[in-house]
Coordinates of C-alpha atoms (C1' of nucleotides) in Angstrom, one line a residue:
Chain A
M63 CA 0.1 0.1 -0.1
A64 CA 3.1 2.5 0.7
E65 CA 4.2 4.0 -2.2
R66 CA 8.0 3.4 -3.4
D67 CA 9.9 6.3 -2.4
S68 CA 13.2 7.8 -3.1
A69 CA 14.2 6.3 0.2
A70 CA 13.6 2.5 -1.3
A71 CA 15.2 3.8 -4.4
A72 CA 18.4 4.9 -2.5
K73 CA 18.0 1.5 -0.3
H74 CA 18.0 -0.6 -3.5
R75 CA 20.8 1.2 -5.2
L76 CA 23.1 -0.2 -2.4
T77 CA 22.1 -3.4 -2.7
A78 CA 23.8 -5.9 -5.2
P79 CA 23.2 -7.7 -7.3
W80 CA 20.4 -5.6 -7.6
C81 CA 17.7 -7.8 -9.6
F82 CA 17.4 -10.5 -7.3
S83 CA 16.6 -8.4 -4.8
C84 CA 14.6 -6.1 -6.7
P85 CA 11.7 -4.8 -4.8
L86 CA 9.4 -4.5 -7.9
R87 CA 9.5 -8.5 -8.2
T88 CA 7.6 -8.8 -4.9
C89 CA 4.5 -7.4 -6.5
A90 CA 1.8 -10.1 -7.6
D91 CA 1.6 -8.5 -10.8
F92 CA 4.9 -9.9 -12.2
E93 CA 5.7 -13.1 -13.4
E94 CA 7.8 -15.8 -11.6
F95 CA 11.2 -15.6 -12.5
S96 CA 13.8 -19.1 -12.1
E97 CA 16.9 -18.5 -10.8
A98 CA 18.7 -19.0 -13.7
E99 CA 16.8 -16.4 -15.5
L100 CA 17.3 -14.0 -12.8
A101 CA 21.1 -15.0 -13.1
F102 CA 20.9 -14.1 -16.7
M103 CA 19.1 -10.9 -16.4
A104 CA 21.4 -9.6 -13.8
N105 CA 24.6 -10.3 -15.7
F106 CA 22.5 -8.3 -18.7
K107 CA 22.0 -5.3 -16.7
V108 CA 24.6 -2.8 -17.2
E109 CA 23.7 0.6 -14.8
H110 CA 21.2 1.6 -12.2
G111 CA 21.0 5.1 -13.8
R112 CA 18.9 8.2 -13.1
A113 CA 17.2 10.8 -14.8
W114 CA 15.7 14.2 -13.7
A115 CA 12.0 15.4 -14.3
G116 CA 12.0 16.9 -17.9
E117 CA 14.9 15.5 -18.9
V118 CA 14.6 13.5 -22.8
I119 CA 16.3 9.7 -22.4
Y120 CA 15.8 9.4 -26.1
Q121 CA 14.5 10.8 -28.7
Q122 CA 12.3 10.2 -31.8
G123 CA 14.5 9.7 -35.2
A124 CA 18.0 9.6 -32.5
A125 CA 20.6 6.7 -33.4
R126 CA 22.2 5.6 -29.9
P127 CA 19.8 2.7 -28.6
R128 CA 19.0 2.3 -25.0
L129 CA 17.0 -0.1 -22.9
F130 CA 16.0 -0.4 -19.5
T131 CA 13.3 -1.4 -17.4
L132 CA 11.7 1.7 -15.2
F133 CA 12.5 1.4 -12.0
S134 CA 11.0 4.7 -10.1
G135 CA 9.6 7.7 -10.9
W136 CA 7.2 8.5 -13.9
A137 CA 8.2 8.8 -17.8
A138 CA 6.3 9.5 -20.9
R139 CA 6.3 8.0 -24.3
F140 CA 5.3 10.0 -27.1
R141 CA 5.5 11.2 -30.9
T142 CA 5.8 15.2 -32.0
L143 CA 5.0 15.7 -35.8
H144 CA 6.2 18.6 -37.6
S145 CA 3.6 20.4 -37.1
G146 CA 4.4 20.9 -33.7
E147 CA 1.4 19.0 -32.2
R148 CA 2.5 16.2 -29.5
Q149 CA 0.8 12.8 -29.1
L150 CA 1.6 11.0 -25.9
L151 CA 1.2 7.4 -26.3
A152 CA 1.8 6.1 -23.3
F153 CA 2.5 7.1 -19.3
V154 CA 5.7 4.8 -18.6
L155 CA 5.6 3.4 -15.0
P156 CA 7.6 1.5 -12.6
G157 CA 8.2 -2.1 -13.9
D158 CA 7.7 -1.0 -17.8
F159 CA 10.4 -2.2 -20.2
V160 CA 11.1 0.3 -22.6
G161 CA 13.4 0.3 -25.8
L162 CA 13.3 -2.4 -27.7
E163 CA 12.7 -0.6 -30.6
T164 CA 16.1 1.4 -30.6
V165 CA 17.9 -1.5 -30.7
L166 CA 16.1 -3.4 -33.5
A167 CA 15.2 -0.4 -35.7
Q168 CA 17.8 2.3 -37.1
S169 CA 15.9 5.2 -34.8
P170 CA 13.1 5.0 -32.8
H171 CA 9.4 6.6 -33.8
H172 CA 8.6 7.9 -30.3
S173 CA 10.9 9.9 -27.9
I174 CA 10.7 9.1 -23.9
E175 CA 10.6 12.2 -21.3
A176 CA 11.0 11.6 -17.1
L177 CA 8.3 13.2 -16.3
T178 CA 9.9 13.3 -12.6
D179 CA 13.2 12.5 -11.5
I180 CA 13.3 8.9 -12.3
T181 CA 15.8 5.8 -11.9
F182 CA 15.9 2.7 -14.0
C183 CA 17.5 -0.3 -14.7
G184 CA 19.5 -0.2 -18.0
F185 CA 20.5 -3.5 -19.7
D186 CA 23.5 -3.4 -22.3
P187 CA 21.7 -3.0 -26.0
D188 CA 24.3 -5.0 -27.7
R189 CA 24.0 -8.0 -25.9
L190 CA 20.0 -8.1 -26.9
N191 CA 20.7 -11.0 -28.9
E192 CA 22.0 -13.5 -26.4
L193 CA 18.5 -12.7 -24.7
M194 CA 16.7 -13.2 -27.7
S195 CA 18.6 -16.9 -28.2
R196 CA 17.3 -18.0 -24.4
P197 CA 13.8 -19.0 -25.7
D198 CA 12.3 -18.6 -22.4
M199 CA 13.1 -14.8 -22.4
A200 CA 12.3 -14.6 -26.0
A201 CA 8.9 -15.5 -25.2
R202 CA 8.7 -13.2 -22.4
V203 CA 9.7 -10.7 -24.7
A204 CA 6.8 -11.5 -27.1
W205 CA 4.5 -11.8 -24.2
Y206 CA 5.6 -8.2 -23.2
Q207 CA 5.2 -6.6 -26.5
V208 CA 1.8 -8.1 -26.7
L209 CA 0.5 -6.9 -23.5
D210 CA 2.4 -3.3 -24.7
Q211 CA 0.5 -3.4 -27.9
R212 CA -3.0 -3.9 -26.2
H213 CA -2.6 -1.0 -23.8
V214 CA -1.6 1.0 -26.7
E215 CA -5.2 0.0 -28.6
R216 CA -6.9 0.4 -25.4
R217 CA -6.0 4.3 -25.4
M218 CA -6.1 4.3 -29.1
T219 CA -10.3 2.8 -28.9
A220 CA -10.6 5.8 -26.0
I221 CA -9.5 8.5 -27.9
G222 CA -11.0 7.3 -31.1
A223 CA -14.2 6.2 -30.1
C224 CA -15.2 7.9 -27.0
D225 CA -15.8 11.7 -26.3
G226 CA -13.4 13.4 -23.8
R227 CA -15.3 12.5 -20.7
R228 CA -15.3 8.7 -21.3
A229 CA -11.7 9.3 -22.3
M230 CA -10.5 10.5 -19.2
A231 CA -12.6 8.4 -17.3
D232 CA -10.7 5.4 -19.3
L233 CA -7.4 6.5 -18.6
M234 CA -7.7 7.4 -15.0
L235 CA -9.2 3.9 -14.6
D236 CA -6.2 2.7 -16.5
L237 CA -3.8 4.3 -14.2
Y238 CA -5.5 2.9 -11.4
L239 CA -5.4 -0.5 -12.5
R240 CA -1.4 -0.2 -13.3
L241 CA -0.8 1.3 -10.2
G242 CA -2.3 -0.8 -8.0
R243 CA -0.7 -4.4 -9.7
R244 CA 2.4 -2.4 -8.8
A245 CA 1.4 -1.5 -5.3
L246 CA 1.8 2.2 -5.9
L247 CA -1.6 3.0 -5.2
R248 CA -2.8 4.5 -1.4
G249 CA -6.3 3.3 -1.1
L250 CA -8.1 4.9 -3.8
S251 CA -5.8 7.7 -4.4
F252 CA -2.2 7.5 -6.2
S253 CA 0.1 10.0 -7.3
L254 CA -0.4 11.7 -10.5
P255 CA 2.6 13.6 -11.6
V256 CA 1.5 15.3 -14.6
T257 CA 0.4 18.3 -16.1
H258 CA -2.9 19.2 -17.6
Q259 CA -0.7 19.9 -21.0
Q260 CA 0.7 16.5 -20.7
L261 CA -2.8 14.8 -19.9
G262 CA -4.2 16.6 -23.1
D263 CA -1.8 15.4 -25.3
A264 CA -2.3 11.6 -23.7
L265 CA -6.3 12.2 -24.6
G266 CA -6.1 14.5 -27.8
L267 CA -7.6 17.7 -26.0
T268 CA -6.5 20.7 -25.3
T269 CA -5.6 22.0 -21.6
V270 CA -8.8 24.2 -20.9
H271 CA -10.8 21.2 -22.4
V272 CA -9.1 18.8 -20.0
H273 CA -9.9 21.0 -17.3
R274 CA -13.3 21.1 -17.6
T275 CA -13.7 17.7 -18.2
L276 CA -12.1 17.4 -15.0
R277 CA -14.1 19.8 -13.0
G278 CA -17.2 18.2 -14.6
M279 CA -15.8 14.9 -13.1
R280 CA -15.3 16.4 -9.6
Q281 CA -18.7 18.1 -9.5
E282 CA -20.0 14.7 -9.9
G283 CA -18.1 13.2 -7.5
I284 CA -16.1 10.7 -9.4
L285 CA -12.8 11.8 -8.6
T286 CA -10.5 15.1 -7.9
L287 CA -7.1 15.9 -8.9
K288 CA -5.5 18.3 -6.9
D289 CA -1.6 19.4 -6.5
R290 CA -0.6 16.5 -8.4
R291 CA -2.7 13.7 -6.9
L292 CA -5.7 12.0 -8.0
I293 CA -8.2 10.9 -5.3
I294 CA -11.6 8.5 -6.9
H295 CA -14.7 9.1 -4.9
D296 CA -16.7 6.9 -6.8
L297 CA -14.9 3.5 -8.7
D298 CA -18.0 1.9 -9.3
R299 CA -19.3 5.6 -11.3
L300 CA -15.8 6.0 -12.5
R301 CA -15.8 2.6 -14.0
E302 CA -19.3 3.4 -15.5
A303 CA -18.0 6.2 -17.3
A304 CA -15.2 4.5 -18.9
C305 CA -15.1 3.0 -21.9
I306 CA -13.2 -0.7 -21.3
T307 CA -13.4 -2.1 -17.6
N308 CA -12.2 -5.6 -18.0
E309 CA -8.4 -5.8 -17.5
E310 CA -5.5 -8.1 -17.8
S311 CA -5.6 -12.0 -16.4
R312 CA -2.0 -13.1 -16.8
A313 CA 0.8 -11.7 -15.2
R314 CA 3.5 -9.5 -17.0
P315 CA 7.1 -9.9 -16.9
L316 CA 9.5 -8.1 -15.4
L317 CA 12.8 -7.7 -18.0
Chain B
M127 CA 2.3 -2.9 -61.0
A128 CA 0.0 -5.3 -61.7
E129 CA -2.7 -6.3 -59.0
R130 CA -3.0 -9.7 -57.1
D131 CA -5.9 -11.3 -58.2
S132 CA -7.9 -14.5 -57.3
A133 CA -6.0 -16.3 -60.6
A134 CA -2.9 -16.1 -58.7
A135 CA -4.4 -17.2 -55.4
A136 CA -5.4 -20.1 -57.2
K137 CA -2.3 -20.9 -58.9
H138 CA -0.7 -20.7 -55.8
R139 CA -2.7 -23.1 -53.8
L140 CA -2.0 -25.7 -56.5
T141 CA 2.1 -25.4 -56.0
A142 CA 3.3 -27.5 -53.0
P143 CA 5.2 -26.6 -51.0
W144 CA 3.5 -23.1 -50.8
C145 CA 6.1 -21.0 -48.5
F146 CA 8.9 -21.7 -50.9
S147 CA 7.1 -19.9 -54.2
C148 CA 5.3 -17.7 -52.4
P149 CA 5.0 -14.9 -54.8
L150 CA 4.3 -12.4 -52.0
R151 CA 8.6 -13.0 -50.9
T152 CA 9.1 -11.4 -54.3
C153 CA 8.3 -8.2 -53.0
A154 CA 10.8 -5.7 -52.2
D155 CA 9.2 -5.2 -48.9
F156 CA 10.0 -8.4 -46.9
E157 CA 13.3 -9.5 -45.6
E158 CA 15.3 -12.3 -47.1
F159 CA 14.6 -16.0 -45.8
S160 CA 17.6 -18.6 -45.7
E161 CA 16.7 -22.1 -47.0
A162 CA 16.5 -23.7 -43.5
E163 CA 13.8 -20.9 -42.3
L164 CA 11.8 -21.9 -44.9
A165 CA 11.9 -25.4 -45.0
F166 CA 11.2 -24.5 -41.0
M167 CA 8.3 -22.0 -42.2
A168 CA 6.6 -24.6 -44.5
N169 CA 6.6 -27.0 -42.0
F170 CA 5.2 -24.5 -39.2
K171 CA 2.4 -23.8 -42.2
V172 CA -0.9 -26.2 -41.7
E173 CA -3.4 -24.9 -43.9
H174 CA -4.1 -22.4 -47.0
G175 CA -7.7 -21.0 -45.5
R176 CA -9.9 -18.9 -47.2
A177 CA -12.7 -16.6 -46.0
W178 CA -15.6 -14.6 -47.0
A179 CA -15.9 -10.9 -47.6
G180 CA -17.5 -10.2 -44.0
E181 CA -16.6 -13.3 -42.2
V182 CA -15.1 -12.8 -39.0
I183 CA -11.7 -14.7 -38.4
Y184 CA -11.8 -14.9 -34.7
Q185 CA -13.7 -12.8 -32.2
Q186 CA -12.7 -10.5 -29.3
G187 CA -12.7 -12.5 -26.2
A188 CA -13.3 -16.1 -27.9
A189 CA -10.8 -19.0 -26.9
R190 CA -10.0 -20.6 -30.1
P191 CA -6.3 -19.5 -31.0
R192 CA -5.2 -18.8 -34.8
L193 CA -2.2 -18.0 -36.3
F194 CA -1.5 -16.8 -39.9
T195 CA -0.3 -14.2 -42.5
L196 CA -2.9 -12.9 -45.1
F197 CA -2.5 -14.1 -49.0
S198 CA -4.8 -12.5 -50.5
G199 CA -7.7 -9.7 -50.0
W200 CA -8.2 -7.4 -47.1
A201 CA -9.4 -7.7 -43.4
A202 CA -9.9 -5.5 -40.4
R203 CA -8.8 -5.5 -36.6
F204 CA -11.2 -4.2 -34.2
R205 CA -12.2 -3.4 -30.8
T206 CA -16.1 -3.6 -29.6
L207 CA -17.2 -1.4 -26.9
H208 CA -20.1 -2.5 -24.8
S209 CA -21.6 0.5 -25.6
G210 CA -21.6 0.1 -29.1
E211 CA -18.7 1.7 -30.8
R212 CA -16.0 0.3 -32.8
Q213 CA -12.8 1.1 -33.3
L214 CA -10.8 -0.1 -36.3
L215 CA -7.2 -0.6 -35.3
A216 CA -5.4 -1.9 -38.4
F217 CA -6.5 -2.8 -41.6
V218 CA -4.6 -6.3 -42.6
L219 CA -3.2 -6.4 -46.2
P220 CA -1.7 -9.5 -47.9
G221 CA 1.8 -10.1 -46.4
D222 CA 0.7 -9.0 -42.5
F223 CA 0.8 -11.9 -39.5
V224 CA -2.1 -11.7 -37.4
G225 CA -2.9 -13.8 -33.9
L226 CA -0.1 -14.1 -31.9
E227 CA -2.0 -12.6 -29.1
T228 CA -4.5 -15.2 -29.5
V229 CA -1.9 -17.9 -28.9
L230 CA 0.0 -16.0 -25.8
A231 CA -3.2 -14.5 -24.1
Q232 CA -6.2 -16.7 -23.1
S233 CA -8.3 -14.9 -25.2
P234 CA -7.8 -11.7 -27.7
H235 CA -8.5 -7.8 -26.7
H236 CA -9.7 -7.8 -30.7
S237 CA -11.6 -9.2 -33.1
I238 CA -10.4 -9.7 -37.0
E239 CA -13.2 -9.5 -39.9
A240 CA -12.8 -10.0 -43.8
L241 CA -13.6 -6.8 -45.7
T242 CA -12.8 -9.1 -49.1
D243 CA -13.1 -12.8 -49.6
I244 CA -9.5 -13.5 -48.5
T245 CA -7.3 -16.5 -48.3
F246 CA -4.3 -16.9 -45.9
C247 CA -1.5 -19.3 -44.6
G248 CA -2.5 -20.6 -41.3
F249 CA 0.4 -21.9 -38.8
D250 CA -0.2 -24.3 -35.9
P251 CA -0.9 -22.3 -32.4
D252 CA 1.0 -25.3 -30.3
R253 CA 4.0 -25.0 -32.2
L254 CA 4.4 -21.3 -31.6
N255 CA 6.8 -22.6 -29.3
E256 CA 9.0 -24.3 -31.3
L257 CA 9.4 -20.9 -33.7
M258 CA 10.2 -19.1 -30.7
S259 CA 12.9 -21.5 -30.1
R260 CA 14.9 -20.5 -33.0
P261 CA 16.5 -17.2 -32.3
D262 CA 16.2 -16.3 -35.7
M263 CA 12.6 -16.9 -35.9
A264 CA 12.1 -14.8 -32.5
A265 CA 14.3 -12.1 -33.5
R266 CA 12.1 -12.0 -36.7
V267 CA 8.9 -12.1 -34.6
A268 CA 10.3 -9.1 -32.3
W269 CA 11.0 -6.9 -35.4
Y270 CA 7.6 -7.8 -37.0
Q271 CA 5.7 -6.6 -33.4
V272 CA 7.8 -3.7 -33.2
L273 CA 6.7 -2.3 -36.7
D274 CA 3.4 -2.9 -36.0
Q275 CA 3.3 -1.5 -33.1
R276 CA 4.9 1.7 -34.5
H277 CA 1.9 1.3 -37.1
V278 CA -0.9 1.5 -34.2
E279 CA 1.4 4.4 -32.9
R280 CA 1.1 6.4 -36.0
R281 CA -2.4 5.4 -36.6
M282 CA -3.0 6.5 -32.7
T283 CA -1.4 10.1 -33.4
A284 CA -3.3 10.9 -36.3
I285 CA -6.4 10.1 -34.7
G286 CA -5.5 11.9 -31.4
A287 CA -3.1 14.8 -32.6
C288 CA -4.9 15.8 -36.1
D289 CA -8.1 16.9 -37.4
G290 CA -10.4 14.9 -39.8
R291 CA -8.9 15.7 -42.5
R292 CA -5.0 15.6 -42.0
A293 CA -5.9 12.0 -39.9
M294 CA -7.7 10.7 -43.3
A295 CA -5.1 12.1 -45.4
D296 CA -2.5 10.1 -43.8
L297 CA -4.5 7.0 -43.1
M298 CA -4.8 7.1 -47.5
L299 CA -1.0 7.6 -47.5
D300 CA -0.2 5.1 -45.2
L301 CA -2.0 2.5 -47.6
Y302 CA -0.7 3.7 -50.6
L303 CA 2.7 3.2 -48.9
R304 CA 1.9 -0.3 -47.7
L305 CA 0.3 -1.7 -50.8
G306 CA 2.9 -0.1 -52.9
R307 CA 6.0 -2.1 -50.9
R308 CA 3.6 -5.2 -51.6
A309 CA 3.0 -4.5 -55.3
L310 CA -0.5 -4.0 -54.8
L311 CA -0.7 -0.7 -56.5
R312 CA -1.5 0.4 -59.9
G313 CA 0.0 3.7 -60.7
L314 CA -1.3 5.9 -58.5
S315 CA -4.1 4.4 -57.5
F316 CA -5.1 0.9 -55.8
S317 CA -8.1 -0.7 -55.1
L318 CA -9.5 0.6 -51.6
P319 CA -12.5 -2.4 -50.4
V320 CA -14.4 -0.3 -47.4
T321 CA -17.0 1.3 -46.7
H322 CA -17.3 4.9 -45.1
Q323 CA -18.5 3.3 -41.9
Q324 CA -15.3 1.6 -41.6
L325 CA -13.4 4.3 -42.6
G326 CA -15.1 6.3 -40.1
D327 CA -14.3 3.5 -37.1
A328 CA -10.7 3.5 -38.0
L329 CA -10.3 7.6 -38.2
G330 CA -13.0 8.2 -35.3
L331 CA -15.0 10.3 -37.6
T332 CA -19.0 9.6 -38.8
T333 CA -19.9 7.9 -42.1
V334 CA -21.5 11.9 -42.8
H335 CA -18.0 13.2 -41.8
V336 CA -15.5 10.9 -43.7
H337 CA -17.8 11.8 -46.8
R338 CA -17.5 15.3 -46.4
T339 CA -13.8 15.1 -45.8
L340 CA -13.2 12.7 -49.1
R341 CA -15.6 15.5 -50.9
G342 CA -13.7 18.0 -49.9
M343 CA -10.3 16.4 -50.8
R344 CA -11.7 15.5 -54.0
Q345 CA -12.6 19.3 -55.0
E346 CA -9.3 20.1 -54.1
G347 CA -7.8 17.6 -56.9
I348 CA -5.9 15.6 -54.2
L349 CA -7.3 12.5 -54.3
T350 CA -10.8 10.3 -55.5
L351 CA -12.4 7.5 -54.1
K352 CA -15.1 5.9 -56.4
D353 CA -16.0 2.7 -56.4
R354 CA -14.0 1.0 -54.0
R355 CA -10.8 2.5 -55.7
L356 CA -8.9 5.2 -54.4
I357 CA -7.1 7.4 -57.1
I358 CA -4.0 10.1 -56.1
H359 CA -4.7 13.0 -58.1
D360 CA -1.8 15.0 -56.1
L361 CA 1.0 13.0 -54.3
D362 CA 2.8 15.7 -53.0
R363 CA -0.1 17.6 -51.3
L364 CA -1.3 14.3 -50.0
R365 CA 2.2 13.9 -48.3
E366 CA 1.9 17.7 -47.6
A367 CA -1.7 17.0 -46.0
A368 CA -0.9 13.8 -43.6
C369 CA 0.7 14.4 -40.3
I370 CA 3.3 12.2 -40.6
T371 CA 5.6 11.6 -44.0
N372 CA 8.9 9.5 -43.3
E373 CA 8.5 5.4 -43.7
E374 CA 9.8 2.5 -42.8
S375 CA 13.7 2.0 -43.8
R376 CA 14.4 -1.7 -43.2
A377 CA 12.5 -4.5 -44.7
R378 CA 9.7 -6.3 -42.7
P379 CA 9.6 -10.4 -42.5
L380 CA 7.4 -12.1 -44.0
L381 CA 6.0 -15.7 -41.5
Chain C
dC253 C1' -40.3 -5.1 -58.4
dG254 C1' -39.4 -4.5 -53.3
dT255 C1' -35.6 -5.0 -50.2
dC256 C1' -31.6 -3.5 -47.9
dC257 C1' -27.0 -1.3 -48.0
dC258 C1' -24.2 2.4 -49.2
dC259 C1' -23.3 7.0 -50.8
dT260 C1' -25.1 11.9 -50.6
dT261 C1' -26.6 16.6 -49.0
dG262 C1' -29.2 19.7 -45.8
dA263 C1' -30.2 21.7 -41.5
dG264 C1' -29.5 22.2 -36.2
dC265 C1' -26.7 21.0 -32.4
dA266 C1' -22.9 19.8 -29.0
dG267 C1' -18.5 18.9 -27.8
dA268 C1' -14.1 20.8 -28.1
dA269 C1' -10.9 24.6 -29.8
dT270 C1' -9.6 29.0 -29.6
dC271 C1' -8.5 33.7 -27.8
dA272 C1' -8.2 36.3 -24.2
dA273 C1' -7.2 37.3 -19.1
dG274 C1' -6.5 36.8 -14.1
dC275 C1' -4.7 33.8 -10.2
dC276 C1' -2.0 30.6 -7.6
dT277 C1' 2.6 29.0 -6.4
dA278 C1' 7.7 28.1 -6.9
dG279 C1' 12.0 29.8 -8.3
dT280 C1' 14.8 33.3 -8.9
dG281 C1' 17.5 37.6 -8.1
dG282 C1' 18.4 41.7 -6.0
Chain D
dC232 C1' 13.2 39.3 2.7
dC233 C1' 10.4 41.0 -1.5
dA234 C1' 9.9 42.1 -6.1
dC235 C1' 10.0 40.0 -10.4
dT236 C1' 8.9 35.9 -13.4
dA237 C1' 7.2 31.9 -15.4
dG238 C1' 4.7 28.0 -15.9
dG239 C1' 0.2 25.9 -15.0
dC240 C1' -4.6 26.1 -13.4
dT241 C1' -9.2 28.6 -14.0
dT242 C1' -12.6 31.0 -15.9
dG243 C1' -15.4 33.3 -19.3
dA244 C1' -17.0 34.1 -24.6
dT245 C1' -16.5 33.0 -28.7
dT246 C1' -15.7 30.0 -33.2
dC247 C1' -15.8 26.0 -35.7
dT248 C1' -15.0 21.1 -36.3
dG249 C1' -17.7 17.0 -36.3
dC250 C1' -22.1 14.9 -34.8
dT251 C1' -27.2 13.6 -35.2
dC252 C1' -31.2 13.4 -37.1
dA253 C1' -33.7 13.5 -41.5
dA254 C1' -34.3 12.4 -46.1
dG255 C1' -33.4 11.0 -50.9
dG256 C1' -31.0 8.3 -54.5
dG257 C1' -28.5 4.7 -56.6
dG258 C1' -27.0 -0.2 -56.7
dA259 C1' -27.1 -5.3 -55.7
dC260 C1' -29.9 -9.4 -55.0
dG261 C1' -33.4 -12.2 -53.9

DNA sequence: CGTCCCCTTGAGCAGAATCAAGCCTAGTGG
DNA sequence: CCACTAGGCTTGATTCTGCTCAAGGGGACG
C-alpha cells in the first residue's frame, strides 16, 4: 500500500546484485523468474541509471539505442509531428520495459521523457541477441510486447471511439489499475505527477478542455485531481464512465 | 505493378510446398529468408485457408487461438465496446501476420473480420514455442511486433493529434505506402474495398463526416474515392496534408 | 419489383478548440 | 525578505469542427 519513494530507491542502489532483490518483483503483477533467469538478467544489466524530471531519455529519430526497465518515477512515451503537435503514446510506470525499438530499428519512432526524477535498470543493447537466443526470455519479450500493444490499442480506442469525458475516465481507471498491480496506490488515491498539458496530449484534448472535463467529474463526485494527486471518490461510477472495464488476467514479465 | 488477383491465388494453392514459391516473397518489402528458415516455415504451416467477405475470423474474447499470414484480400482488426462503438485498429493487408495475441493470451483483445474474400496461410498455434525457440525466428517475430506497434502508434497519433482531414490524408498515404511495398498498386491508384462506415471507425469519424472530408479532398484535386477504388491525383499535396511522412527503412519479415 | 445497404446532402446542434485574461505557486535574483 | 517572473491552473466568451437527425438516390440481390 505504501508508495515507493526515494528512500527505497536509495536502498535498492546499495544492494547487489540488484536484480535478485528488486522490490518490484514482490508485486503480484509480475511473472515468477527462475534462479537461472534472474542470474541472466543480473548479468544483462549494465547500469542503474537516473534522470531528472523533464530530461529526455531518448529522442524520436535519434540513433543511440537504449534499453531499460523503469524502476521508480514516471516517464512518458510520445511522438512529435513536424507541425508541432505532440501525441502522448503511453505513461511509463515502474516495472515497464522500454526501448526494444531503439535496438531493433535504426531509430525509434517516439521519444521518452522523464516526468519526475526517475531511476531505471539499464541493459546492454548490444547483447539483446543473447537475450533473444534464450527461448524462455524470447517468449517473455513476445508476451511483454503483446501486452504493450494491447495497452496502446486500448488507449487508441478510448481516443477514437469515445468523447473526452469517457476517454479521461478510461485513462484514470487504466492508471489506477496499472498502479494497483504494482502496489503504488494509497487506497483509492495515487500520485499523478502530470500537467493538464500532458493529459491533453495523451487524450487529444486541449488543456482548457482537460480542465473542464476534470471539473465536471469532480462536481459529479467521481474524482478529484489536486496537487498532482488523484483521489477517486466513486470507483463504480468511474468504471461506468470509462469505455473499457475488463483487465489483464495473466501476469506480465518484469525484465 | 499488376494487382494480385484470384487467379494468382488459385495458382498458388496448387503449388507445393507453398512457402517456397510464395509470390509475396518476391516483393522488395520483405526480408530474405534462408533455405532452412523457409523449410521450417513450410513445416509450420498447416492450412491454406479462405474466408468470405464479412466473415469474422476470430472474435474479441473468444478462446480459440488462430495464427496466420494474410495472403490475398483485405481484413480489419478492431475492438468493440459494450456501448456499441467500434474502433478499427488496423487494416490487415496481404503479408501481414496476425494472431500472436490469440496464442499468448487466453483471449484476444480484438476481433478480425474479412473485408473482402481472403486467403491466408494458417500456422499451427500449438507449435509457436518451436518457432520462438529458434533465435532467428524469435528475432523476426520481435521485429515484426515492433513494426506493428509503430504502425498502431502512427494511427493513434493521427487520430489524437490531427483533425479529420489530416487523419484521413495520413491514412490514405499510409495505405498507399504499405500497398506499394507489396506491389499492390496500379500507378497512383489502388483498390480500397472499404465502406465509409469502416473508414469512420478507423478514424474516429462518422460516415457523414468521412464523406464530407473525402468530398473536400476531391474538390481540392488531391484524391478521389469511387467504386471502392482510390485514385491519388496529387501525391505531393497528399503528403503535405498527412501528419506523418517518414517511412520504414528496414524490410519487414514475412512469416 | 421490392428491399437493403451504402452513398449523398442539408439543417441544426454540441463538444471541443481558440482567444483572452486573471490567479496562484514556486523559483530567482536583487 | 521582497519583487519579479514563469509555468500551470481556472474561467468566460466566441468560433468551428464534427455529430445527430432526417431524407432522398442508386446499385445489388433475391
